[in-house]
């Protein structure tokens, strides 16, 4: 694996690798993605092998031009098109009907496909230069915290022969993944809270998309699997409470000054909490923390996505 700079040569080389069926990790505004040519079933299969990803967990297809969604999908409602116009490029993924030209493996065999246009100049340059839609899950090993720097990606794949290159774009701006909406039905369904809040979505479509219920699990099979977990145990505490810290524990707090511990970190806002979350998990692991006590934020705005990731990381 080589780490490439995001200059003209680095982008050209990364695009060449993608076209040749290789895997290239790249920055987006949310987290780093592990990309492959979405039209190349063999290249996409390699993503699953590289990550150790269960075969029933579908991938998001990334495009560099808002209008190109119709290369890979069909059946977007008026509401879905409004969301594209308002939030693309940005951390919003829409699940639509998959066009037959897209290999089934991209969507783990589902008749749908998830599409997003990332809001990151390097991602957009790379996708445009490659000339193909790019299938890309978060670039972590399956089950672990998503990478928000090129170093995180490199660290996750030491000794792996699957990944040709990582484009180094520095730390990601948002830090939690995109919001995933099922846009195949009459009403939009929330499959995963993320970088675009449901309050912002409601302002455009006139209602808050309902979270998918257990019966809908087949819609987003990926949500069944363990996700976002560091090696340490994650325990949650409510805002303004002080967690009971034992020897070897760590604390991440937002509303209080965290008590002294092996690894104590204060974040100043929900935005900073989201941006830093996965890096804090990784740092706590590196510090040998046994239990990381994390403040659980209110479920408003970006807090909903943050809380979802924290709860999954805690095994809840
Ligand atoms: O911000 C993001 O979305 C990042 C960056 C790299 O774009 N990507 C990302 O991908 O988080 P991944 O694979 O880690 O998560 C994709 C989520 C999973 O929960 C998956 O099940 C869901 O999207 N998904 C993908 N395709 C789907 C489909 N056709 N139907 C339902 N859910 C789908
Ligand atoms: Mg992921």
Tab-separated table of C-alpha atoms and ligand atoms in Angstrom:
chain	number	residue	atom	x	y	z
A	1	UNK	CA	0.000	0.000	0.000
A	2	UNK	CA	1.329	3.419	-0.929
A	3	UNK	CA	0.215	6.711	0.582
A	4	UNK	CA	-0.333	9.227	-2.216
A	5	UNK	CA	-0.550	13.015	-1.931
A	6	UNK	CA	-3.741	14.596	-3.278
A	7	UNK	CA	-1.879	16.509	-6.014
A	8	UNK	CA	-2.359	16.124	-9.771
A	9	UNK	CA	-0.049	13.109	-9.997
A	10	UNK	CA	-1.474	11.407	-6.912
A	11	UNK	CA	-5.038	11.768	-8.189
A	12	UNK	CA	-4.083	10.586	-11.689
A	13	UNK	CA	-2.314	7.519	-10.280
A	14	UNK	CA	-5.242	6.730	-7.925
A	15	UNK	CA	-7.724	7.056	-10.792
A	16	UNK	CA	-5.579	4.734	-12.916
A	17	UNK	CA	-5.520	2.167	-10.094
A	18	UNK	CA	-9.326	2.329	-9.713
A	19	UNK	CA	-9.815	1.836	-13.453
A	20	UNK	CA	-7.438	-1.140	-13.311
A	21	UNK	CA	-9.687	-2.813	-10.719
A	22	UNK	CA	-7.536	-1.990	-7.667
A	23	UNK	CA	-8.734	-0.675	-4.284
A	24	UNK	CA	-7.945	2.926	-3.326
A	25	UNK	CA	-8.828	4.515	0.017
A	26	UNK	CA	-9.727	8.206	-0.140
A	27	UNK	CA	-11.001	10.989	2.120
A	28	UNK	CA	-14.592	12.214	2.159
A	29	UNK	CA	-16.119	14.871	4.411
A	30	UNK	CA	-17.459	12.113	6.708
A	31	UNK	CA	-14.849	9.335	6.944
A	32	UNK	CA	-12.306	7.677	4.630
A	33	UNK	CA	-13.836	5.324	2.083
A	34	UNK	CA	-12.324	2.185	0.534
A	35	UNK	CA	-13.102	2.581	-3.150
A	36	UNK	CA	-13.419	0.295	-6.152
A	37	UNK	CA	-14.876	0.697	-9.635
A	38	UNK	CA	-18.571	0.016	-8.913
A	39	UNK	CA	-19.059	-1.496	-12.370
A	40	UNK	CA	-16.295	-4.092	-11.814
A	41	UNK	CA	-17.744	-6.991	-9.797
A	42	UNK	CA	-14.309	-8.519	-9.120
A	43	UNK	CA	-12.929	-5.261	-7.772
A	44	UNK	CA	-16.001	-4.868	-5.563
A	45	UNK	CA	-15.578	-8.441	-4.285
A	46	UNK	CA	-12.079	-7.467	-3.177
A	47	UNK	CA	-13.560	-4.740	-0.910
A	48	UNK	CA	-15.473	-7.414	1.021
A	49	UNK	CA	-12.336	-9.555	1.358
A	50	UNK	CA	-10.125	-6.630	2.400
A	51	UNK	CA	-12.497	-5.524	5.153
A	52	UNK	CA	-13.687	-8.952	6.240
A	53	UNK	CA	-17.148	-7.547	5.512
A	54	UNK	CA	-20.182	-9.852	5.673
A	55	UNK	CA	-21.451	-10.524	2.137
A	56	UNK	CA	-24.968	-9.332	3.053
A	57	UNK	CA	-23.900	-5.746	3.811
A	58	UNK	CA	-24.407	-3.514	0.728
A	59	UNK	CA	-22.088	-0.681	-0.362
A	60	UNK	CA	-22.656	2.992	-1.196
A	61	UNK	CA	-21.912	4.128	-4.763
A	62	UNK	CA	-20.193	7.533	-4.914
A	63	UNK	CA	-20.643	9.958	-7.799
A	64	UNK	CA	-18.949	13.277	-8.611
A	65	UNK	CA	-21.843	14.948	-10.404
A	66	UNK	CA	-25.355	15.256	-8.934
A	67	UNK	CA	-27.025	14.330	-12.217
A	68	UNK	CA	-25.126	11.059	-12.582
A	69	UNK	CA	-27.305	9.272	-9.991
A	70	UNK	CA	-29.380	8.096	-12.935
A	71	UNK	CA	-26.365	6.189	-14.336
A	72	UNK	CA	-26.780	3.687	-11.516
A	73	UNK	CA	-30.308	4.115	-10.162
A	74	UNK	CA	-33.880	4.883	-11.138
A	75	UNK	CA	-37.181	5.747	-9.532
A	76	UNK	CA	-36.249	8.873	-7.575
A	77	UNK	CA	-39.363	10.610	-6.250
A	78	UNK	CA	-39.838	14.367	-6.289
A	79	UNK	CA	-38.816	14.441	-2.619
A	80	UNK	CA	-35.641	12.475	-3.377
A	81	UNK	CA	-34.708	14.879	-6.182
A	82	UNK	CA	-35.291	17.827	-3.853
A	83	UNK	CA	-32.915	16.265	-1.323
A	84	UNK	CA	-30.245	15.766	-4.002
A	85	UNK	CA	-30.556	19.402	-5.037
A	86	UNK	CA	-30.327	20.635	-1.446
A	87	UNK	CA	-27.792	18.267	0.165
A	88	UNK	CA	-25.483	17.019	-2.632
A	89	UNK	CA	-22.575	17.257	-2.422
A	90	UNK	CA	-22.915	16.306	1.230
A	91	UNK	CA	-23.327	13.584	3.871
A	92	UNK	CA	-26.632	12.191	2.589
A	93	UNK	CA	-27.052	8.747	0.979
A	94	UNK	CA	-30.222	7.838	-0.898
A	95	UNK	CA	-31.315	4.252	-1.461
A	96	UNK	CA	-33.021	3.983	-4.873
A	97	UNK	CA	-33.863	1.254	-7.404
A	98	UNK	CA	-30.674	-0.309	-8.756
A	99	UNK	CA	-30.155	-0.254	-12.506
A	100	UNK	CA	-29.273	-3.704	-13.918
A	101	UNK	CA	-25.947	-2.316	-15.207
A	102	UNK	CA	-24.722	-2.160	-11.570
A	103	UNK	CA	-23.357	-5.558	-10.451
A	104	UNK	CA	-25.587	-7.145	-7.783
A	105	UNK	CA	-22.612	-7.651	-5.439
A	106	UNK	CA	-22.456	-3.863	-4.878
A	107	UNK	CA	-25.856	-4.083	-3.174
A	108	UNK	CA	-25.357	-7.531	-1.620
A	109	UNK	CA	-27.981	-8.795	-4.058
A	110	UNK	CA	-30.677	-6.245	-3.138
A	111	UNK	CA	-32.779	-4.696	-5.934
A	112	UNK	CA	-31.752	-1.248	-4.620
A	113	UNK	CA	-28.554	0.786	-4.633
A	114	UNK	CA	-27.314	3.458	-2.218
A	115	UNK	CA	-25.977	6.626	-3.902
A	116	UNK	CA	-24.139	9.635	-2.569
A	117	UNK	CA	-22.129	12.612	-3.820
A	118	UNK	CA	-19.469	13.381	-1.200
A	119	UNK	CA	-18.575	16.972	-0.280
A	120	UNK	CA	-14.808	16.699	-0.503
A	121	UNK	CA	-12.665	18.120	-3.319
A	122	UNK	CA	-10.262	15.161	-3.326
A	123	UNK	CA	-13.074	12.592	-3.474
A	124	UNK	CA	-14.793	14.510	-6.253
A	125	UNK	CA	-11.546	14.916	-8.239
A	126	UNK	CA	-10.733	11.236	-7.871
A	127	UNK	CA	-14.186	10.005	-8.910
A	128	UNK	CA	-14.284	12.402	-11.866
A	129	UNK	CA	-10.755	11.428	-12.979
A	130	UNK	CA	-11.541	7.707	-12.733
A	131	UNK	CA	-14.584	8.176	-14.962
A	132	UNK	CA	-16.544	5.474	-13.081
A	133	UNK	CA	-18.941	5.451	-10.131
A	134	UNK	CA	-16.996	4.390	-7.037
A	135	UNK	CA	-18.356	1.813	-4.577
A	136	UNK	CA	-16.933	2.602	-1.147
A	137	UNK	CA	-17.716	1.533	2.398
A	138	UNK	CA	-15.918	3.182	5.294
A	139	UNK	CA	-12.275	2.091	5.026
A	140	UNK	CA	-12.026	0.374	8.450
A	141	UNK	CA	-11.778	-3.351	9.056
A	142	UNK	CA	-15.327	-4.635	9.441
A	143	UNK	CA	-16.758	-3.990	12.909
A	144	UNK	CA	-14.137	-1.446	13.985
A	145	UNK	CA	-14.225	2.355	14.199
A	146	UNK	CA	-14.241	4.203	10.872
A	147	UNK	CA	-10.982	5.897	9.798
A	148	UNK	CA	-10.889	9.700	9.756
A	149	UNK	CA	-7.229	10.060	8.721
A	150	UNK	CA	-4.986	8.323	6.160
A	151	UNK	CA	-2.891	7.019	9.098
A	152	UNK	CA	-5.961	5.266	10.515
A	153	UNK	CA	-6.473	3.492	7.189
A	154	UNK	CA	-2.803	2.497	6.907
A	155	UNK	CA	-2.849	1.249	10.517
A	156	UNK	CA	-5.906	-0.929	9.910
A	157	UNK	CA	-4.343	-2.699	6.930
A	158	UNK	CA	-0.741	-3.320	7.966
A	159	UNK	CA	0.369	-6.408	6.045
A	160	UNK	CA	-2.780	-6.553	3.912
A	161	UNK	CA	-2.206	-7.099	0.194
A	162	UNK	CA	-5.631	-5.915	-0.888
A	163	UNK	CA	-5.274	-2.130	-0.912
A	164	UNK	CA	-3.172	-0.458	-3.607
A	165	UNK	CA	-3.145	3.115	-2.270
A	166	UNK	CA	-4.479	5.635	0.237
A	167	UNK	CA	-4.906	9.246	-0.845
A	168	UNK	CA	-3.911	11.411	2.113
A	169	UNK	CA	-6.336	14.309	2.527
A	170	UNK	CA	-5.754	14.923	6.226
A	171	UNK	CA	-8.498	14.591	8.855
A	172	UNK	CA	-12.179	14.426	7.846
A	173	UNK	CA	-14.395	17.411	8.634
A	174	UNK	CA	-17.641	15.733	9.810
A	175	UNK	CA	-16.302	12.551	11.400
A	176	UNK	CA	-19.503	10.459	11.407
A	177	UNK	CA	-20.869	8.741	8.318
A	178	UNK	CA	-23.601	9.960	5.987
A	179	UNK	CA	-27.309	9.822	6.779
A	180	UNK	CA	-28.842	6.885	4.865
A	181	UNK	CA	-32.442	7.264	3.657
A	182	UNK	CA	-34.563	4.666	1.906
A	183	UNK	CA	-36.181	6.622	-0.914
A	184	UNK	CA	-37.848	3.691	-2.701
A	185	UNK	CA	-41.271	4.071	-1.072
A	186	UNK	CA	-43.861	6.807	-0.794
A	187	UNK	CA	-42.413	8.057	2.504
A	188	UNK	CA	-38.710	8.329	3.175
A	189	UNK	CA	-37.310	6.013	5.855
A	190	UNK	CA	-34.285	6.691	8.027
A	191	UNK	CA	-31.920	3.716	7.765
A	192	UNK	CA	-28.961	5.368	9.507
A	193	UNK	CA	-28.726	8.803	11.171
A	194	UNK	CA	-25.646	10.717	10.017
A	195	UNK	CA	-24.108	13.982	8.882
A	196	UNK	CA	-27.373	15.560	7.675
A	197	UNK	CA	-29.755	15.893	10.662
A	198	UNK	CA	-33.400	14.843	10.457
A	199	UNK	CA	-34.353	18.417	11.361
A	200	UNK	CA	-32.638	19.648	8.178
A	201	UNK	CA	-34.273	16.873	6.131
A	202	UNK	CA	-37.696	17.742	7.552
A	203	UNK	CA	-37.250	21.365	6.523
A	204	UNK	CA	-37.000	20.194	2.897
A	205	UNK	CA	-39.510	17.323	2.704
A	206	UNK	CA	-42.061	18.524	5.260
A	207	UNK	CA	-41.798	15.634	7.745
A	208	UNK	CA	-39.160	13.830	9.780
A	209	UNK	CA	-38.264	10.530	8.098
A	210	UNK	CA	-39.277	7.677	10.408
A	211	UNK	CA	-36.539	5.387	11.659
A	212	UNK	CA	-36.697	1.940	10.121
A	213	UNK	CA	-38.141	-0.667	12.483
A	214	UNK	CA	-36.970	-4.197	13.080
A	215	UNK	CA	-39.253	-5.594	10.371
A	216	UNK	CA	-37.409	-3.311	7.964
A	217	UNK	CA	-34.052	-4.774	8.849
A	218	UNK	CA	-33.897	-6.480	5.459
A	219	UNK	CA	-33.839	-3.001	3.913
A	220	UNK	CA	-30.474	-2.249	5.462
A	221	UNK	CA	-28.980	-5.591	6.392
A	222	UNK	CA	-25.737	-3.950	7.427
A	223	UNK	CA	-27.269	-2.476	10.546
A	224	UNK	CA	-27.577	-5.983	12.035
A	225	UNK	CA	-23.840	-6.446	12.344
A	226	UNK	CA	-21.551	-5.173	15.103
A	227	UNK	CA	-20.207	-1.747	14.217
A	228	UNK	CA	-17.841	1.035	15.200
A	229	UNK	CA	-16.307	-0.859	18.137
A	230	UNK	CA	-12.887	-0.101	19.581
A	231	UNK	CA	-11.060	-2.855	21.484
A	232	UNK	CA	-11.840	-1.245	24.844
A	233	UNK	CA	-15.286	-1.491	26.409
A	234	UNK	CA	-17.426	1.611	25.819
A	235	UNK	CA	-19.741	2.707	28.679
A	236	UNK	CA	-22.138	5.645	28.313
A	237	UNK	CA	-23.081	8.317	30.872
A	238	UNK	CA	-25.683	11.102	30.622
A	239	UNK	CA	-24.814	14.800	30.192
A	240	UNK	CA	-23.616	16.518	33.392
A	241	UNK	CA	-23.210	13.212	35.287
A	242	UNK	CA	-19.740	12.245	36.533
A	243	UNK	CA	-18.819	8.644	35.655
A	244	UNK	CA	-17.227	6.371	38.286
A	245	UNK	CA	-13.730	5.837	36.990
A	246	UNK	CA	-11.633	2.826	37.925
A	247	UNK	CA	-7.972	2.146	37.409
A	248	UNK	CA	-7.151	1.937	33.668
A	249	UNK	CA	-10.393	3.586	32.544
A	250	UNK	CA	-10.729	6.602	30.226
A	251	UNK	CA	-13.306	9.401	29.933
A	252	UNK	CA	-14.637	11.469	27.018
A	253	UNK	CA	-16.884	14.337	28.124
A	254	UNK	CA	-18.570	17.323	26.545
A	255	UNK	CA	-20.685	19.040	29.222
A	256	UNK	CA	-18.299	18.536	32.162
A	257	UNK	CA	-14.555	18.637	32.750
A	258	UNK	CA	-13.713	14.897	32.655
A	259	UNK	CA	-12.285	13.456	35.889
A	260	UNK	CA	-8.602	12.521	35.749
A	261	UNK	CA	-8.030	9.066	34.308
A	262	UNK	CA	-5.606	7.127	32.134
A	263	UNK	CA	-7.109	8.871	29.103
A	264	UNK	CA	-9.311	11.964	29.733
A	265	UNK	CA	-10.529	14.101	26.854
A	266	UNK	CA	-12.885	17.077	26.732
A	267	UNK	CA	-14.676	18.008	23.502
A	268	UNK	CA	-16.140	21.507	23.226
A	269	UNK	CA	-19.167	20.901	21.031
A	270	UNK	CA	-21.248	18.164	19.425
A	271	UNK	CA	-19.517	18.941	16.120
A	272	UNK	CA	-16.072	18.432	17.656
A	273	UNK	CA	-17.300	15.273	19.404
A	274	UNK	CA	-18.480	13.849	16.052
A	275	UNK	CA	-15.299	14.899	14.253
A	276	UNK	CA	-13.071	13.318	16.911
A	277	UNK	CA	-15.112	10.264	17.992
A	278	UNK	CA	-13.313	7.534	16.057
A	279	UNK	CA	-9.880	9.089	16.630
A	280	UNK	CA	-10.634	9.149	20.385
A	281	UNK	CA	-11.604	5.456	20.254
A	282	UNK	CA	-8.352	4.634	18.528
A	283	UNK	CA	-6.291	6.768	20.942
A	284	UNK	CA	-7.963	5.166	23.943
A	285	UNK	CA	-7.046	1.735	22.553
A	286	UNK	CA	-3.462	2.864	21.990
A	287	UNK	CA	-3.364	4.085	25.626
A	288	UNK	CA	-4.463	0.622	26.808
A	289	UNK	CA	-7.773	1.830	28.232
A	290	UNK	CA	-10.003	-0.956	29.612
A	291	UNK	CA	-13.316	0.916	29.766
A	292	UNK	CA	-13.881	4.222	27.980
A	293	UNK	CA	-16.690	6.235	29.620
A	294	UNK	CA	-18.304	8.416	26.955
A	295	UNK	CA	-20.901	11.124	27.478
A	296	UNK	CA	-24.076	10.346	25.553
A	297	UNK	CA	-25.321	13.558	23.929
A	298	UNK	CA	-28.933	14.658	23.422
A	299	UNK	CA	-30.516	13.269	20.280
A	300	UNK	CA	-30.902	16.587	18.468
A	301	UNK	CA	-29.035	17.632	15.314
A	302	UNK	CA	-25.769	15.751	14.876
A	303	UNK	CA	-26.348	14.345	18.397
A	304	UNK	CA	-28.664	11.658	16.969
A	305	UNK	CA	-25.922	10.193	14.760
A	306	UNK	CA	-23.328	10.479	17.512
A	307	UNK	CA	-25.590	8.699	19.951
A	308	UNK	CA	-26.295	5.926	17.414
A	309	UNK	CA	-22.549	5.300	16.957
A	310	UNK	CA	-21.874	5.445	20.707
A	311	UNK	CA	-24.694	2.995	21.463
A	312	UNK	CA	-23.509	0.562	18.810
A	313	UNK	CA	-19.923	0.885	20.038
A	314	UNK	CA	-21.125	0.097	23.554
A	315	UNK	CA	-22.891	-3.018	22.260
A	316	UNK	CA	-26.328	-1.634	23.120
B	1	LIG	O1	-20.277	8.601	5.003
B	1	LIG	C1	-20.415	7.486	4.488
B	1	LIG	O2	-21.522	7.039	4.157
B	1	LIG	C2	-19.152	6.652	4.248
B	1	LIG	C3	-18.286	7.352	3.212
B	1	LIG	C4	-17.082	6.552	2.820
B	1	LIG	O3	-19.084	7.682	2.091
B	1	LIG	N1	-19.491	5.328	3.837
B	1	LIG	C5	-20.047	4.415	4.671
B	1	LIG	O4	-20.255	3.176	4.096
B	1	LIG	O5	-20.330	4.659	5.832
B	1	LIG	P1	-20.568	1.857	4.953
B	1	LIG	O6	-20.505	0.758	4.000
B	1	LIG	O7	-19.660	1.811	6.121
B	1	LIG	O8	-22.057	2.058	5.404
B	1	LIG	C6	-23.085	2.030	4.420
B	1	LIG	C7	-24.428	1.827	5.053
B	1	LIG	C8	-24.567	0.446	5.674
B	1	LIG	O9	-25.327	0.541	6.860
B	1	LIG	C9	-25.328	-0.312	4.592
B	1	LIG	O10	-26.084	-1.392	5.087
B	1	LIG	C10	-26.222	0.793	4.029
B	1	LIG	O11	-25.417	1.942	4.043
B	1	LIG	N2	-26.612	0.494	2.631
B	1	LIG	C11	-25.827	0.472	1.543
B	1	LIG	N3	-26.520	0.106	0.452
B	1	LIG	C12	-27.781	-0.109	0.853
B	1	LIG	C13	-28.976	-0.538	0.202
B	1	LIG	N4	-29.008	-0.803	-1.102
B	1	LIG	N5	-30.106	-0.643	0.946
B	1	LIG	C14	-30.079	-0.366	2.263
B	1	LIG	N6	-28.989	0.022	2.945
B	1	LIG	C15	-27.846	0.146	2.257
B	2	LIG	MG1	-18.878	1.403	7.868
